[in-house]
mmCIF file of C-alpha atoms and ligand atoms in Angstrom:
data_model
loop_
_atom_site.group_PDB
_atom_site.id
_atom_site.type_symbol
_atom_site.label_atom_id
_atom_site.label_comp_id
_atom_site.label_asym_id
_atom_site.label_seq_id
_atom_site.Cartn_x
_atom_site.Cartn_y
_atom_site.Cartn_z
ATOM 1 C CA MET A 25 -23.044 -6.479 8.049
ATOM 2 C CA SER A 26 -20.886 -3.363 8.054
ATOM 3 C CA THR A 27 -18.292 -2.776 10.766
ATOM 4 C CA THR A 28 -18.850 -0.080 13.409
ATOM 5 C CA TYR A 29 -16.205 1.322 15.772
ATOM 6 C CA THR A 30 -16.371 2.350 19.431
ATOM 7 C CA LEU A 31 -13.562 4.457 20.829
ATOM 8 C CA ASP A 32 -11.936 3.014 23.982
ATOM 9 C CA THR A 33 -10.750 6.263 25.590
ATOM 10 C CA SER A 34 -8.332 4.454 27.936
ATOM 11 C CA THR A 35 -6.308 3.040 25.024
ATOM 12 C CA SER A 36 -7.356 5.499 22.279
ATOM 13 C CA ARG A 37 -8.151 2.446 20.203
ATOM 14 C CA ALA A 38 -11.304 2.198 18.082
ATOM 15 C CA ASN A 39 -12.702 -1.294 18.696
ATOM 16 C CA PRO A 40 -14.686 -2.841 15.865
ATOM 17 C CA THR A 41 -18.026 -4.666 16.003
ATOM 18 C CA PRO A 42 -18.270 -7.447 14.858
ATOM 19 C CA ALA A 43 -14.905 -8.578 16.280
ATOM 20 C CA PRO A 44 -12.398 -8.941 13.419
ATOM 21 C CA MET A 45 -10.555 -12.051 12.353
ATOM 22 C CA LYS A 46 -7.063 -12.527 13.812
ATOM 23 C CA ARG A 47 -4.300 -10.591 12.053
ATOM 24 C CA LEU A 48 -2.770 -12.571 9.193
ATOM 25 C CA THR A 49 0.892 -13.512 9.417
ATOM 26 C CA VAL A 50 3.683 -13.580 6.851
ATOM 27 C CA PRO A 51 3.998 -17.416 7.036
ATOM 28 C CA ALA A 52 0.239 -17.741 6.443
ATOM 29 C CA ILE A 53 0.579 -15.646 3.283
ATOM 30 C CA GLN A 54 3.624 -17.680 2.168
ATOM 31 C CA ARG A 55 1.692 -20.962 2.605
ATOM 32 C CA ARG A 56 -0.813 -19.848 -0.040
ATOM 33 C CA LYS A 57 1.724 -20.611 -2.783
ATOM 34 C CA ALA A 58 2.541 -24.312 -2.887
ATOM 35 C CA GLY A 59 4.324 -26.046 -5.769
ATOM 36 C CA GLY A 60 4.163 -22.791 -7.732
ATOM 37 C CA VAL A 61 0.358 -22.602 -7.466
ATOM 38 C CA THR A 62 -1.588 -20.021 -5.455
ATOM 39 C CA ASP A 63 -5.129 -21.067 -4.585
ATOM 40 C CA MET A 64 -6.175 -17.831 -2.905
ATOM 41 C CA PRO A 65 -4.774 -14.661 -4.542
ATOM 42 C CA VAL A 66 -3.517 -11.966 -2.175
ATOM 43 C CA VAL A 67 -5.752 -8.893 -1.975
ATOM 44 C CA MET A 68 -3.673 -5.790 -1.281
ATOM 45 C CA LEU A 69 -4.476 -2.063 -1.358
ATOM 46 C CA THR A 70 -2.653 1.028 -0.213
ATOM 47 C CA ALA A 71 -3.748 2.831 2.959
ATOM 48 C CA TYR A 72 -2.315 5.963 4.547
ATOM 49 C CA THR A 73 -4.871 6.844 7.226
ATOM 50 C CA ALA A 74 -6.595 5.066 10.107
ATOM 51 C CA ARG A 75 -10.117 5.535 8.722
ATOM 52 C CA MET A 76 -9.229 4.215 5.287
ATOM 53 C CA ALA A 77 -7.489 1.260 6.934
ATOM 54 C CA GLN A 78 -10.684 0.519 8.906
ATOM 55 C CA LEU A 79 -12.734 0.469 5.712
ATOM 56 C CA LEU A 80 -10.286 -1.668 3.700
ATOM 57 C CA ASP A 81 -9.127 -4.059 6.416
ATOM 58 C CA PRO A 82 -12.026 -6.566 6.414
ATOM 59 C CA HIS A 83 -11.615 -7.108 2.652
ATOM 60 C CA CYS A 84 -7.813 -7.198 2.302
ATOM 61 C CA ASP A 85 -4.965 -9.552 3.192
ATOM 62 C CA MET A 86 -2.282 -6.871 3.146
ATOM 63 C CA LEU A 87 -2.367 -3.087 3.466
ATOM 64 C CA LEU A 88 0.524 -1.205 1.904
ATOM 65 C CA VAL A 89 1.523 2.120 3.387
ATOM 66 C CA GLY A 90 2.981 3.105 0.035
ATOM 67 C CA ASP A 91 5.368 5.969 -0.513
ATOM 68 C CA SER A 92 2.818 6.933 -3.190
ATOM 69 C CA LEU A 93 1.435 8.942 -0.251
ATOM 70 C CA GLY A 94 3.957 11.554 -1.442
ATOM 71 C CA GLN A 95 1.766 12.329 -4.451
ATOM 72 C CA VAL A 96 -1.635 11.197 -3.112
ATOM 73 C CA ILE A 97 -1.563 12.908 0.317
ATOM 74 C CA TYR A 98 1.157 15.539 0.075
ATOM 75 C CA GLY A 99 0.901 16.636 -3.587
ATOM 76 C CA LEU A 100 4.607 16.008 -4.178
ATOM 77 C CA PRO A 101 5.861 15.559 -7.753
ATOM 78 C CA SER A 102 7.253 12.044 -7.125
ATOM 79 C CA THR A 103 8.041 9.610 -4.294
ATOM 80 C CA VAL A 104 11.645 10.847 -4.097
ATOM 81 C CA PRO A 105 11.057 13.555 -1.411
ATOM 82 C CA VAL A 106 9.118 11.220 0.928
ATOM 83 C CA THR A 107 10.763 10.865 4.365
ATOM 84 C CA LEU A 108 11.035 8.142 6.985
ATOM 85 C CA GLU A 109 9.075 10.408 9.379
ATOM 86 C CA MET A 110 6.120 10.551 6.944
ATOM 87 C CA MET A 111 6.151 6.766 6.522
ATOM 88 C CA ALA A 112 6.310 6.189 10.293
ATOM 89 C CA ALA A 113 3.418 8.576 11.020
ATOM 90 C CA HIS A 114 1.116 7.122 8.358
ATOM 91 C CA GLY A 115 2.231 3.556 9.127
ATOM 92 C CA ALA A 116 1.230 3.943 12.785
ATOM 93 C CA ALA A 117 -2.174 5.321 11.742
ATOM 94 C CA VAL A 118 -2.802 2.352 9.436
ATOM 95 C CA VAL A 119 -1.804 -0.168 12.104
ATOM 96 C CA ARG A 120 -4.209 1.557 14.559
ATOM 97 C CA GLY A 121 -6.993 1.303 11.988
ATOM 98 C CA SER A 122 -6.494 -2.362 11.071
ATOM 99 C CA TYR A 123 -6.920 -5.688 12.827
ATOM 100 C CA HIS A 124 -6.760 -8.365 10.183
ATOM 101 C CA SER A 125 -4.412 -7.357 7.346
ATOM 102 C CA ILE A 126 -0.626 -7.528 7.355
ATOM 103 C CA VAL A 127 0.611 -3.943 7.263
ATOM 104 C CA VAL A 128 3.616 -3.401 4.984
ATOM 105 C CA ILE A 129 5.432 -0.055 4.970
ATOM 106 C CA ASP A 130 7.441 1.305 2.046
ATOM 107 C CA MET A 131 11.038 2.234 2.815
ATOM 108 C CA PRO A 132 11.350 5.739 1.345
ATOM 109 C CA PHE A 133 14.063 6.745 -1.124
ATOM 110 C CA GLY A 134 17.381 7.356 0.632
ATOM 111 C CA SER A 135 16.550 5.332 3.739
ATOM 112 C CA TYR A 136 17.991 1.957 2.655
ATOM 113 C CA GLU A 137 20.135 2.036 -0.482
ATOM 114 C CA ALA A 138 23.488 3.012 1.075
ATOM 115 C CA SER A 139 24.072 -0.257 2.949
ATOM 116 C CA PRO A 140 22.294 -3.209 4.577
ATOM 117 C CA GLU A 141 23.078 -1.592 7.945
ATOM 118 C CA GLN A 142 21.341 1.646 6.935
ATOM 119 C CA ALA A 143 18.362 -0.401 5.715
ATOM 120 C CA PHE A 144 18.205 -2.331 8.996
ATOM 121 C CA ALA A 145 18.225 0.862 11.084
ATOM 122 C CA SER A 146 15.440 2.393 8.966
ATOM 123 C CA ALA A 147 13.325 -0.763 8.824
ATOM 124 C CA ALA A 148 13.705 -1.446 12.555
ATOM 125 C CA ARG A 149 12.591 2.125 13.286
ATOM 126 C CA LEU A 150 9.512 1.701 11.077
ATOM 127 C CA LEU A 151 8.507 -1.581 12.730
ATOM 128 C CA LYS A 152 9.154 -0.282 16.272
ATOM 129 C CA GLU A 153 7.324 3.026 15.801
ATOM 130 C CA THR A 154 4.318 1.632 13.932
ATOM 131 C CA GLY A 155 3.718 -2.012 14.846
ATOM 132 C CA ALA A 156 3.737 -2.960 11.145
ATOM 133 C CA ALA A 157 4.941 -6.460 10.233
ATOM 134 C CA ALA A 158 7.010 -5.916 7.096
ATOM 135 C CA VAL A 159 8.745 -3.393 4.874
ATOM 136 C CA LYS A 160 8.901 -3.009 1.102
ATOM 137 C CA LEU A 161 11.886 -1.756 -0.861
ATOM 138 C CA GLU A 162 12.499 -1.113 -4.540
ATOM 139 C CA GLY A 163 15.272 -2.605 -6.663
ATOM 140 C CA GLY A 164 16.481 -5.937 -7.972
ATOM 141 C CA ALA A 165 19.698 -7.947 -7.640
ATOM 142 C CA ALA A 166 21.568 -4.922 -6.214
ATOM 143 C CA MET A 167 19.211 -5.007 -3.224
ATOM 144 C CA ALA A 168 19.432 -8.788 -2.670
ATOM 145 C CA PRO A 169 22.190 -8.565 0.008
ATOM 146 C CA THR A 170 20.041 -6.002 1.854
ATOM 147 C CA VAL A 171 16.962 -8.229 1.652
ATOM 148 C CA ARG A 172 19.013 -11.136 3.063
ATOM 149 C CA PHE A 173 20.440 -8.922 5.833
ATOM 150 C CA LEU A 174 16.952 -7.820 6.914
ATOM 151 C CA THR A 175 15.222 -11.201 6.715
ATOM 152 C CA GLU A 176 18.042 -12.929 8.625
ATOM 153 C CA ARG A 177 17.517 -10.325 11.371
ATOM 154 C CA GLY A 178 13.764 -10.785 11.705
ATOM 155 C CA ILE A 179 12.367 -8.241 9.258
ATOM 156 C CA PRO A 180 10.066 -9.623 6.537
ATOM 157 C CA VAL A 181 10.665 -7.907 3.196
ATOM 158 C CA VAL A 182 8.538 -7.315 0.107
ATOM 159 C CA GLY A 183 10.600 -6.605 -3.030
ATOM 160 C CA HIS A 184 9.524 -4.353 -5.918
ATOM 161 C CA VAL A 185 10.720 -4.785 -9.522
ATOM 162 C CA GLY A 186 9.743 -3.618 -13.005
ATOM 163 C CA LEU A 187 8.627 0.002 -12.889
ATOM 164 C CA THR A 188 10.256 1.301 -9.717
ATOM 165 C CA PRO A 189 8.969 4.875 -9.156
ATOM 166 C CA GLN A 190 11.807 5.895 -6.815
ATOM 167 C CA ALA A 191 14.140 5.522 -9.832
ATOM 168 C CA ILE A 192 12.145 8.063 -11.906
ATOM 169 C CA ASN A 193 15.251 10.206 -12.392
ATOM 170 C CA ILE A 194 17.031 7.259 -14.037
ATOM 171 C CA LEU A 195 13.985 5.836 -15.865
ATOM 172 C CA GLY A 196 12.782 9.193 -17.234
ATOM 173 C CA SER A 197 9.098 8.187 -17.320
ATOM 174 C CA TYR A 198 6.499 5.931 -15.710
ATOM 175 C CA ALA A 199 6.057 3.893 -18.923
ATOM 176 C CA ALA A 200 5.728 0.098 -18.765
ATOM 177 C CA ARG A 201 9.040 -1.752 -18.506
ATOM 178 C CA GLY A 202 10.396 -4.891 -20.146
ATOM 179 C CA ARG A 203 9.745 -4.108 -23.800
ATOM 180 C CA SER A 204 13.243 -5.210 -24.868
ATOM 181 C CA ASP A 205 14.510 -8.763 -24.355
ATOM 182 C CA ALA A 206 17.428 -7.513 -22.262
ATOM 183 C CA GLU A 207 15.133 -5.523 -19.948
ATOM 184 C CA ALA A 208 12.681 -8.430 -19.702
ATOM 185 C CA ASP A 209 15.484 -10.855 -18.718
ATOM 186 C CA LYS A 210 16.794 -8.379 -16.154
ATOM 187 C CA ILE A 211 13.373 -8.022 -14.470
ATOM 188 C CA VAL A 212 13.026 -11.802 -14.154
ATOM 189 C CA SER A 213 16.599 -12.255 -12.859
ATOM 190 C CA ASP A 214 16.092 -9.365 -10.404
ATOM 191 C CA ALA A 215 12.977 -11.073 -9.012
ATOM 192 C CA VAL A 216 14.810 -14.403 -8.735
ATOM 193 C CA ALA A 217 17.655 -12.701 -6.823
ATOM 194 C CA LEU A 218 15.181 -11.128 -4.354
ATOM 195 C CA ASP A 219 13.403 -14.463 -3.962
ATOM 196 C CA LYS A 220 16.669 -16.298 -3.200
ATOM 197 C CA ALA A 221 17.555 -13.568 -0.700
ATOM 198 C CA GLY A 222 14.359 -14.287 1.246
ATOM 199 C CA ALA A 223 11.729 -11.739 0.117
ATOM 200 C CA PHE A 224 8.335 -13.243 1.043
ATOM 201 C CA ALA A 225 6.532 -11.253 -1.638
ATOM 202 C CA ILE A 226 7.541 -9.240 -4.689
ATOM 203 C CA VAL A 227 5.551 -6.412 -6.252
ATOM 204 C CA VAL A 228 5.844 -6.430 -10.040
ATOM 205 C CA GLU A 229 4.774 -3.069 -11.399
ATOM 206 C CA GLY A 230 4.111 -1.825 -14.932
ATOM 207 C CA VAL A 231 5.499 -4.684 -17.024
ATOM 208 C CA VAL A 232 4.292 -6.384 -20.177
ATOM 209 C CA GLU A 233 2.197 -9.401 -19.210
ATOM 210 C CA PRO A 234 4.544 -12.262 -20.246
ATOM 211 C CA ILE A 235 7.194 -10.908 -17.845
ATOM 212 C CA ALA A 236 4.733 -10.863 -14.967
ATOM 213 C CA ILE A 237 3.816 -14.466 -15.727
ATOM 214 C CA ALA A 238 7.483 -15.494 -16.046
ATOM 215 C CA VAL A 239 8.304 -13.882 -12.682
ATOM 216 C CA THR A 240 5.291 -15.542 -11.013
ATOM 217 C CA GLU A 241 6.421 -18.941 -12.296
ATOM 218 C CA ALA A 242 10.107 -18.390 -11.465
ATOM 219 C CA VAL A 243 9.867 -17.509 -7.770
ATOM 220 C CA ALA A 244 8.518 -19.048 -4.574
ATOM 221 C CA ALA A 245 7.616 -15.603 -3.192
ATOM 222 C CA MET A 246 4.078 -14.288 -3.641
ATOM 223 C CA VAL A 247 4.100 -12.088 -6.746
ATOM 224 C CA ILE A 248 1.798 -9.105 -6.340
ATOM 225 C CA GLY A 249 0.941 -7.447 -9.646
ATOM 226 C CA ILE A 250 0.125 -3.823 -10.423
ATOM 227 C CA GLY A 251 -0.144 -3.170 -14.139
ATOM 228 C CA ALA A 252 1.125 -6.729 -14.592
ATOM 229 C CA SER A 253 -1.180 -9.776 -15.013
ATOM 230 C CA ALA A 254 -4.194 -11.501 -13.480
ATOM 231 C CA GLN A 255 -1.935 -14.596 -13.371
ATOM 232 C CA CYS A 256 0.125 -13.075 -10.542
ATOM 233 C CA ASP A 257 -0.323 -14.452 -7.007
ATOM 234 C CA GLY A 258 -2.158 -11.290 -5.967
ATOM 235 C CA GLN A 259 -2.912 -7.698 -6.912
ATOM 236 C CA VAL A 260 -2.325 -4.264 -5.443
ATOM 237 C CA LEU A 261 -3.679 -0.851 -6.449
ATOM 238 C CA VAL A 262 -3.456 2.624 -5.018
ATOM 239 C CA THR A 263 -6.821 2.930 -3.244
ATOM 240 C CA GLU A 264 -7.452 6.546 -4.266
ATOM 241 C CA ASP A 265 -6.867 5.542 -7.906
ATOM 242 C CA MET A 266 -9.310 2.635 -7.868
ATOM 243 C CA LEU A 267 -11.895 4.770 -6.054
ATOM 244 C CA GLY A 268 -11.699 7.395 -8.800
ATOM 245 C CA LEU A 269 -10.344 10.276 -6.748
ATOM 246 C CA PHE A 270 -8.085 11.359 -9.591
ATOM 247 C CA GLU A 271 -9.146 12.159 -13.156
ATOM 248 C CA ARG A 272 -5.847 10.957 -14.633
ATOM 249 C CA THR A 273 -4.447 7.559 -13.711
ATOM 250 C CA ALA A 274 -2.229 4.928 -15.305
ATOM 251 C CA ARG A 275 -3.875 2.716 -17.957
ATOM 252 C CA PHE A 276 -3.707 -0.293 -15.643
ATOM 253 C CA VAL A 277 -5.992 1.290 -13.036
ATOM 254 C CA LYS A 278 -9.592 0.114 -12.975
ATOM 255 C CA LYS A 279 -11.853 2.732 -11.391
ATOM 256 C CA TYR A 280 -14.393 0.928 -9.211
ATOM 257 C CA GLU A 281 -16.005 4.233 -8.138
ATOM 258 C CA ASN A 282 -16.067 7.907 -9.062
ATOM 259 C CA LEU A 283 -15.233 9.390 -5.672
ATOM 260 C CA ALA A 284 -14.170 12.719 -7.211
ATOM 261 C CA GLY A 285 -17.688 13.073 -8.673
ATOM 262 C CA VAL A 286 -19.350 12.020 -5.384
ATOM 263 C CA ILE A 287 -17.309 14.613 -3.462
ATOM 264 C CA GLU A 288 -17.985 17.343 -6.012
ATOM 265 C CA THR A 289 -21.748 16.743 -5.864
ATOM 266 C CA ALA A 290 -21.745 16.789 -2.053
ATOM 267 C CA VAL A 291 -19.628 19.928 -1.801
ATOM 268 C CA LYS A 292 -21.772 21.735 -4.416
ATOM 269 C CA SER A 293 -24.892 20.974 -2.303
ATOM 270 C CA TYR A 294 -23.140 22.174 0.861
ATOM 271 C CA SER A 295 -22.004 25.372 -0.835
ATOM 272 C CA ALA A 296 -25.519 26.075 -2.167
ATOM 273 C CA GLU A 297 -27.118 25.442 1.249
ATOM 274 C CA VAL A 298 -24.620 27.621 3.112
ATOM 275 C CA THR A 299 -25.180 30.431 0.602
ATOM 276 C CA ALA A 300 -28.961 30.051 0.912
ATOM 277 C CA ARG A 301 -28.731 29.846 4.746
ATOM 278 C CA SER A 302 -30.632 26.519 4.633
ATOM 279 C CA PHE A 303 -27.725 24.759 6.412
ATOM 280 C CA PRO A 304 -27.661 24.207 9.330
ATOM 281 C CA SER A 305 -31.367 23.399 9.640
ATOM 282 C CA ALA A 306 -33.293 22.594 12.832
ATOM 283 C CA ASP A 307 -31.909 19.028 12.704
ATOM 284 C CA GLN A 308 -28.350 20.278 13.048
ATOM 285 C CA THR A 309 -28.830 23.067 15.605
ATOM 286 C CA TYR A 310 -29.104 22.916 19.421
ATOM 287 C CA ALA A 311 -32.300 24.309 20.899
ATOM 288 C CA PRO A 312 -32.088 25.866 24.378
ATOM 289 C CA LYS A 313 -33.606 23.784 27.234
ATOM 290 C CA ASP A 314 -37.197 24.819 28.062
HETATM 291 O O1 KIV B 11 3.888 3.300 -3.190
HETATM 292 C C1 KIV B 11 3.011 2.518 -3.604
HETATM 293 O O2 KIV B 11 1.804 2.767 -3.469
HETATM 294 C C2 KIV B 11 3.433 1.310 -4.279
HETATM 295 C C3 KIV B 11 2.392 0.531 -5.003
HETATM 296 C C4 KIV B 11 2.003 1.252 -6.227
HETATM 297 C C5 KIV B 11 2.816 -0.859 -5.269
HETATM 298 O O3 KIV B 11 4.576 0.984 -4.255
#
């Protein structure tokens, strides 16, 4: 049965029917990995808007308000220009549109790297203004003291290693990482450092498969793969990529739909009907009372 929503005008909240499951918690996600084995992989997708969150929520464990919204929503050239204000606005929309999934918000570039104190101020603002449960930040061992600082102060953190898009100006491209032994070792040791610092999950992006497997085996945190391996503890994709909204995507994206084609067909029909004055028809126009 599909979910329908009724707007409660007193709270501005859209209440779903059937009633959703209770919202998942970070400890419940952590309990899925016991003795290095994860029985139930974590299902995660990005969401930036309330309506998309409503559609994804019943089928996901975690919704990521990714800073990929810079490119996907705002047409920016990278995630570097994304601001804390953008993340807070979209994060609040996703929390309003979801009931079951843990909402994780990306800390944008420049909002956390300077010091653990800067990271705490930014993360606390995101959680207060949105109602989300956790933040995600990019970087390895260098970020471990920040991850510890946040988790010890009540903020659950998701790490992000491998291909880290906020570092595009250092990396030079979005190619897969870990092709040399030194880089492979660094990715694994970065993940271990984040794990020891208390990250409850770690996104591993764009790495050759053996590294993803090594990271998954090396840490207690849930390892969420993207362009990584089916052996990870869960998977994440950018929703608009997997729905086929963009012609060009990374090799690791599986397109489960061709939304660009669906939209083009619909808009072509609309354009033809407007031109032919066959829209609106009697069904879509108001007749005067007799
Ligand atoms: O910003 C984002 O959407 C992400 C995912 C690709 C993991 O970080």
